[in-house]
Short mmCIF file of C-alpha atoms in Angstrom, two decimals:
data_model
loop_
_atom_site.label_atom_id
_atom_site.label_comp_id
_atom_site.label_asym_id
_atom_site.label_seq_id
_atom_site.Cartn_x
_atom_site.Cartn_y
_atom_site.Cartn_z
CA ALA K 1340 99.00 92.22 93.98
CA GLN K 1341 100.92 89.09 94.84
CA LYS K 1342 101.75 87.22 91.65
CA ILE K 1343 103.17 84.08 93.26
CA THR K 1344 101.88 82.65 96.53
CA GLN K 1345 103.54 79.95 98.57
CA THR K 1346 101.38 79.34 101.62
CA GLN K 1347 103.67 76.93 103.45
CA PRO K 1348 106.48 78.76 105.29
CA GLY K 1349 107.88 75.42 106.46
CA MET K 1350 107.36 71.75 105.73
CA PHE K 1351 108.71 68.57 107.29
CA VAL K 1352 109.00 65.20 105.57
CA GLN K 1353 110.40 61.86 106.58
CA GLU K 1354 113.34 60.60 104.56
CA LYS K 1355 112.24 58.44 101.58
CA GLU K 1356 108.71 59.85 101.68
CA ALA K 1357 107.18 62.11 99.02
CA VAL K 1358 106.32 65.75 99.70
CA THR K 1359 104.28 68.39 97.86
CA LEU K 1360 105.16 72.08 98.01
CA ASP K 1361 102.32 74.39 97.06
CA CYS K 1362 102.41 77.29 94.62
CA THR K 1363 99.61 79.36 93.16
CA TYR K 1364 100.04 82.17 90.68
CA ASP K 1365 98.11 85.05 89.21
CA THR K 1366 98.36 86.24 85.62
CA SER K 1367 96.14 87.31 82.75
CA ASP K 1368 98.84 86.64 80.16
CA PRO K 1369 98.10 83.39 78.25
CA SER K 1370 101.83 82.80 77.75
CA TYR K 1371 103.91 82.27 80.86
CA GLY K 1372 106.49 80.02 82.38
CA LEU K 1373 106.64 78.55 85.85
CA PHE K 1374 109.88 77.65 87.58
CA TRP K 1375 110.99 75.99 90.79
CA TYR K 1376 114.34 76.71 92.42
CA LYS K 1377 116.10 75.18 95.40
CA GLN K 1378 118.24 77.33 97.69
CA PRO K 1379 120.45 75.46 100.17
CA SER K 1380 122.00 77.28 103.11
CA SER K 1381 125.01 78.10 100.90
CA GLY K 1382 122.80 80.63 99.08
CA GLU K 1383 122.95 79.50 95.46
CA MET K 1384 119.59 79.29 93.67
CA ILE K 1385 119.50 75.97 91.82
CA PHE K 1386 117.06 75.56 88.94
CA LEU K 1387 114.95 72.43 89.33
CA ILE K 1388 112.09 72.32 86.87
CA TYR K 1389 110.13 74.34 84.31
CA GLN K 1390 106.54 74.26 83.11
CA GLY K 1391 105.28 76.28 80.15
CA SER K 1392 101.69 77.48 80.07
CA TYR K 1393 101.05 75.68 76.79
CA ASP K 1394 102.68 72.42 77.83
CA GLN K 1395 100.17 69.58 77.75
CA GLN K 1396 102.11 67.28 80.05
CA ASN K 1397 103.25 67.88 83.60
CA ALA K 1398 107.00 68.48 83.72
CA THR K 1399 109.25 65.89 85.34
CA GLU K 1400 112.98 65.97 86.13
CA GLY K 1401 114.23 62.93 88.00
CA ARG K 1402 112.66 62.95 91.48
CA TYR K 1403 110.98 66.30 90.80
CA SER K 1404 107.61 66.64 89.12
CA LEU K 1405 105.33 69.60 88.71
CA ASN K 1406 101.61 69.15 89.28
CA PHE K 1407 100.30 71.79 86.87
CA GLN K 1408 96.61 72.62 87.22
CA LYS K 1409 96.06 75.48 84.83
CA ALA K 1410 92.41 76.20 85.65
CA ARG K 1411 93.26 76.46 89.32
CA LYS K 1412 96.45 78.40 88.59
CA SER K 1413 98.53 76.09 90.69
CA ALA K 1414 101.97 74.61 90.05
CA ASN K 1415 102.85 72.41 92.97
CA LEU K 1416 106.26 70.76 93.20
CA VAL K 1417 106.33 67.08 94.13
CA ILE K 1418 109.58 65.61 95.42
CA SER K 1419 109.55 61.83 95.55
CA ALA K 1420 111.76 59.68 97.79
CA SER K 1421 113.04 62.63 99.86
CA GLN K 1422 116.71 62.70 100.79
CA LEU K 1423 118.46 64.54 103.61
CA GLY K 1424 120.14 66.71 100.98
CA ASP K 1425 116.73 68.00 99.88
CA SER K 1426 116.54 70.14 103.03
CA ALA K 1427 116.56 73.70 101.70
CA MET K 1428 114.38 76.68 100.78
CA TYR K 1429 112.25 76.13 97.68
CA PHE K 1430 111.02 79.01 95.55
CA CYS K 1431 108.31 79.07 92.93
CA ALA K 1432 108.67 81.72 90.21
CA MET K 1433 106.80 82.92 87.16
CA ARG K 1434 107.78 84.74 84.02
CA GLU K 1435 105.03 86.29 81.88
CA GLY K 1436 105.25 86.54 78.10
CA GLN K 1437 108.62 87.92 77.05
CA ASP K 1438 109.10 89.87 80.30
CA ASN K 1439 112.55 89.94 81.77
CA ASP K 1440 111.05 90.18 85.23
CA MET K 1441 110.70 86.86 87.02
CA ARG K 1442 108.47 87.03 90.09
CA PHE K 1443 109.36 84.85 93.05
CA GLY K 1444 107.24 83.56 95.88
CA ALA K 1445 108.23 83.89 99.52
CA GLY K 1446 109.56 80.34 99.60
CA THR K 1447 108.99 77.18 101.63
CA ARG K 1448 111.63 75.79 103.96
CA LEU K 1449 111.70 72.01 103.62
CA THR K 1450 113.29 69.89 106.32
CA VAL K 1451 113.86 66.21 105.68
CA LYS K 1452 113.98 64.12 108.87
CA PRO K 1453 116.12 60.99 109.09
CA GLU E 1039 134.83 77.64 85.45
CA THR E 1040 131.29 76.67 84.60
CA GLY E 1041 127.89 78.24 85.09
CA VAL E 1042 127.68 81.58 86.83
CA THR E 1043 130.40 82.75 89.20
CA GLN E 1044 130.34 85.65 91.64
CA THR E 1045 133.09 87.36 93.60
CA PRO E 1046 133.55 88.05 96.39
CA ARG E 1047 131.40 85.52 98.22
CA HIS E 1048 131.38 87.63 101.38
CA LEU E 1049 131.89 91.37 101.80
CA VAL E 1050 131.84 93.60 104.84
CA MET E 1051 131.98 97.32 104.21
CA GLY E 1052 131.48 100.59 105.99
CA MET E 1053 128.92 103.13 104.87
CA THR E 1054 131.56 105.37 103.32
CA ASN E 1055 133.35 102.64 101.36
CA LYS E 1056 133.20 101.98 97.64
CA LYS E 1057 133.25 98.38 96.48
CA SER E 1058 132.22 96.34 93.46
CA LEU E 1059 130.58 92.97 93.04
CA LYS E 1060 131.54 90.91 90.01
CA CYS E 1061 129.56 88.32 88.11
CA GLU E 1062 130.69 86.19 85.19
CA GLN E 1063 128.63 83.73 83.18
CA HIS E 1064 130.12 80.90 81.14
CA LEU E 1065 126.86 79.76 79.53
CA GLY E 1066 126.85 81.88 76.38
CA HIS E 1067 123.73 83.70 77.50
CA ASN E 1068 122.68 87.15 76.29
CA ALA E 1069 120.94 88.52 79.41
CA MET E 1070 122.17 89.09 82.95
CA TYR E 1071 120.43 90.12 86.15
CA TRP E 1072 121.11 91.45 89.64
CA TYR E 1073 118.77 90.40 92.45
CA LYS E 1074 118.68 91.36 96.11
CA GLN E 1075 117.56 88.85 98.71
CA SER E 1076 116.87 90.28 102.16
CA ALA E 1077 115.83 88.27 105.16
CA LYS E 1078 112.13 87.41 105.11
CA LYS E 1079 111.47 89.17 101.80
CA PRO E 1080 110.95 87.73 98.32
CA LEU E 1081 113.75 88.00 95.83
CA GLU E 1082 113.82 91.49 94.34
CA LEU E 1083 114.97 92.17 90.80
CA MET E 1084 117.34 95.14 90.70
CA PHE E 1085 118.72 95.36 87.18
CA VAL E 1086 118.40 93.57 83.86
CA TYR E 1087 120.83 93.73 80.95
CA SER E 1088 119.89 92.24 77.62
CA LEU E 1089 122.48 92.26 74.83
CA GLU E 1090 124.61 94.47 77.11
CA GLU E 1091 121.96 97.20 77.34
CA ARG E 1092 120.10 97.95 80.54
CA VAL E 1093 116.42 97.27 79.98
CA GLU E 1094 115.04 97.42 83.48
CA ASN E 1095 115.80 99.30 86.67
CA ASN E 1096 113.24 98.69 89.35
CA SER E 1097 113.65 102.04 91.09
CA VAL E 1098 116.88 101.03 92.73
CA PRO E 1099 118.68 103.76 94.71
CA SER E 1100 121.53 105.46 92.88
CA ARG E 1101 124.03 104.17 95.43
CA PHE E 1102 123.85 100.95 93.39
CA SER E 1103 125.37 101.34 89.93
CA PRO E 1104 125.47 98.43 87.45
CA GLU E 1105 127.89 97.96 84.62
CA CYS E 1106 127.82 95.38 81.84
CA PRO E 1107 130.94 95.67 79.66
CA ASN E 1108 130.08 92.56 77.62
CA SER E 1109 127.59 89.73 77.59
CA SER E 1110 129.66 87.59 79.96
CA HIS E 1111 130.41 90.10 82.71
CA LEU E 1112 128.26 92.12 85.06
CA PHE E 1113 129.31 94.40 87.88
CA LEU E 1114 127.46 96.09 90.70
CA HIS E 1115 129.28 99.16 92.01
CA LEU E 1116 128.42 100.11 95.57
CA HIS E 1117 128.97 103.44 97.32
CA THR E 1118 127.70 105.10 100.50
CA LEU E 1119 125.50 102.14 101.33
CA GLN E 1120 123.13 101.93 104.29
CA PRO E 1121 122.87 99.13 106.86
CA GLU E 1122 119.52 98.11 105.34
CA ASP E 1123 121.40 97.26 102.14
CA SER E 1124 122.89 94.25 103.91
CA ALA E 1125 121.61 91.24 101.98
CA LEU E 1126 122.52 88.40 99.64
CA TYR E 1127 123.12 89.74 96.14
CA LEU E 1128 122.50 87.20 93.43
CA CYS E 1129 123.51 87.37 89.81
CA ALA E 1130 121.72 85.36 87.12
CA SER E 1131 121.90 84.88 83.38
CA SER E 1132 119.53 83.57 80.72
CA GLN E 1133 119.20 83.16 76.99
CA ASP E 1134 116.41 85.49 75.93
CA GLY E 1135 114.51 86.14 72.73
CA GLY E 1136 113.20 83.81 70.08
CA GLY E 1137 110.35 82.64 72.30
CA GLY E 1138 112.65 80.65 74.55
CA ARG E 1139 111.65 79.85 78.09
CA GLY E 1140 114.46 82.02 79.41
CA THR E 1141 115.37 79.95 82.44
CA GLN E 1142 117.57 82.02 84.70
CA TYR E 1143 120.68 80.38 86.13
CA PHE E 1144 122.07 81.85 89.30
CA GLY E 1145 125.48 82.34 90.80
CA PRO E 1146 126.31 81.50 94.43
CA GLY E 1147 125.70 85.07 95.59
CA THR E 1148 127.64 87.69 97.52
CA ARG E 1149 126.64 88.09 101.15
CA LEU E 1150 127.04 91.79 101.90
CA THR E 1151 127.13 93.30 105.36
CA VAL E 1152 127.11 97.08 105.72
CA LEU E 1153 128.33 98.35 109.07
#
């Protein structure tokens, strides 16, 4: 069964606007971590933001914030004030308990228009 | 050097060649990973080393052979590969244990083409 689902293969956003990238997950483990990574065309996976299952507050890192809705099992990434350099693939990932295995979604390709 | 480095960045090899991919992490982490990223497929975990011991092998074909001589270095030895093995190979490291969140930090990847 798919553990991480990203339903948006591609998204477009106007420069300086905000954009939300969707991610839903499936787990029965009460302890888990959720991660977002950015992958530019160069290939490197860049860590953006982390949310723990027991965290009370939504995570924020600069222009990135994570809209964590635990009951709905969703962990959407919000990018505020989009920049041209934000154009990339974005991956949502989950790690359950103390597992070494991190499951990745299929990714969303974000294109920022000038 | 900082973070996670990988060499070479690009590799073209024939099916009968033997080559090795190298990964080095400068973060003081105790776990390292090899991932395969093929076109239009999610990232696939291949191997995990924790404290220099292999703890996971997700049914990877034996033509891929990992080696972890110490906590900072990880190799992936390749031999008699198939064209379908062409992909981006990503190395990552994390600090595991002690209930930490274990964020994985990735290298830039090696883009492998098998002819």
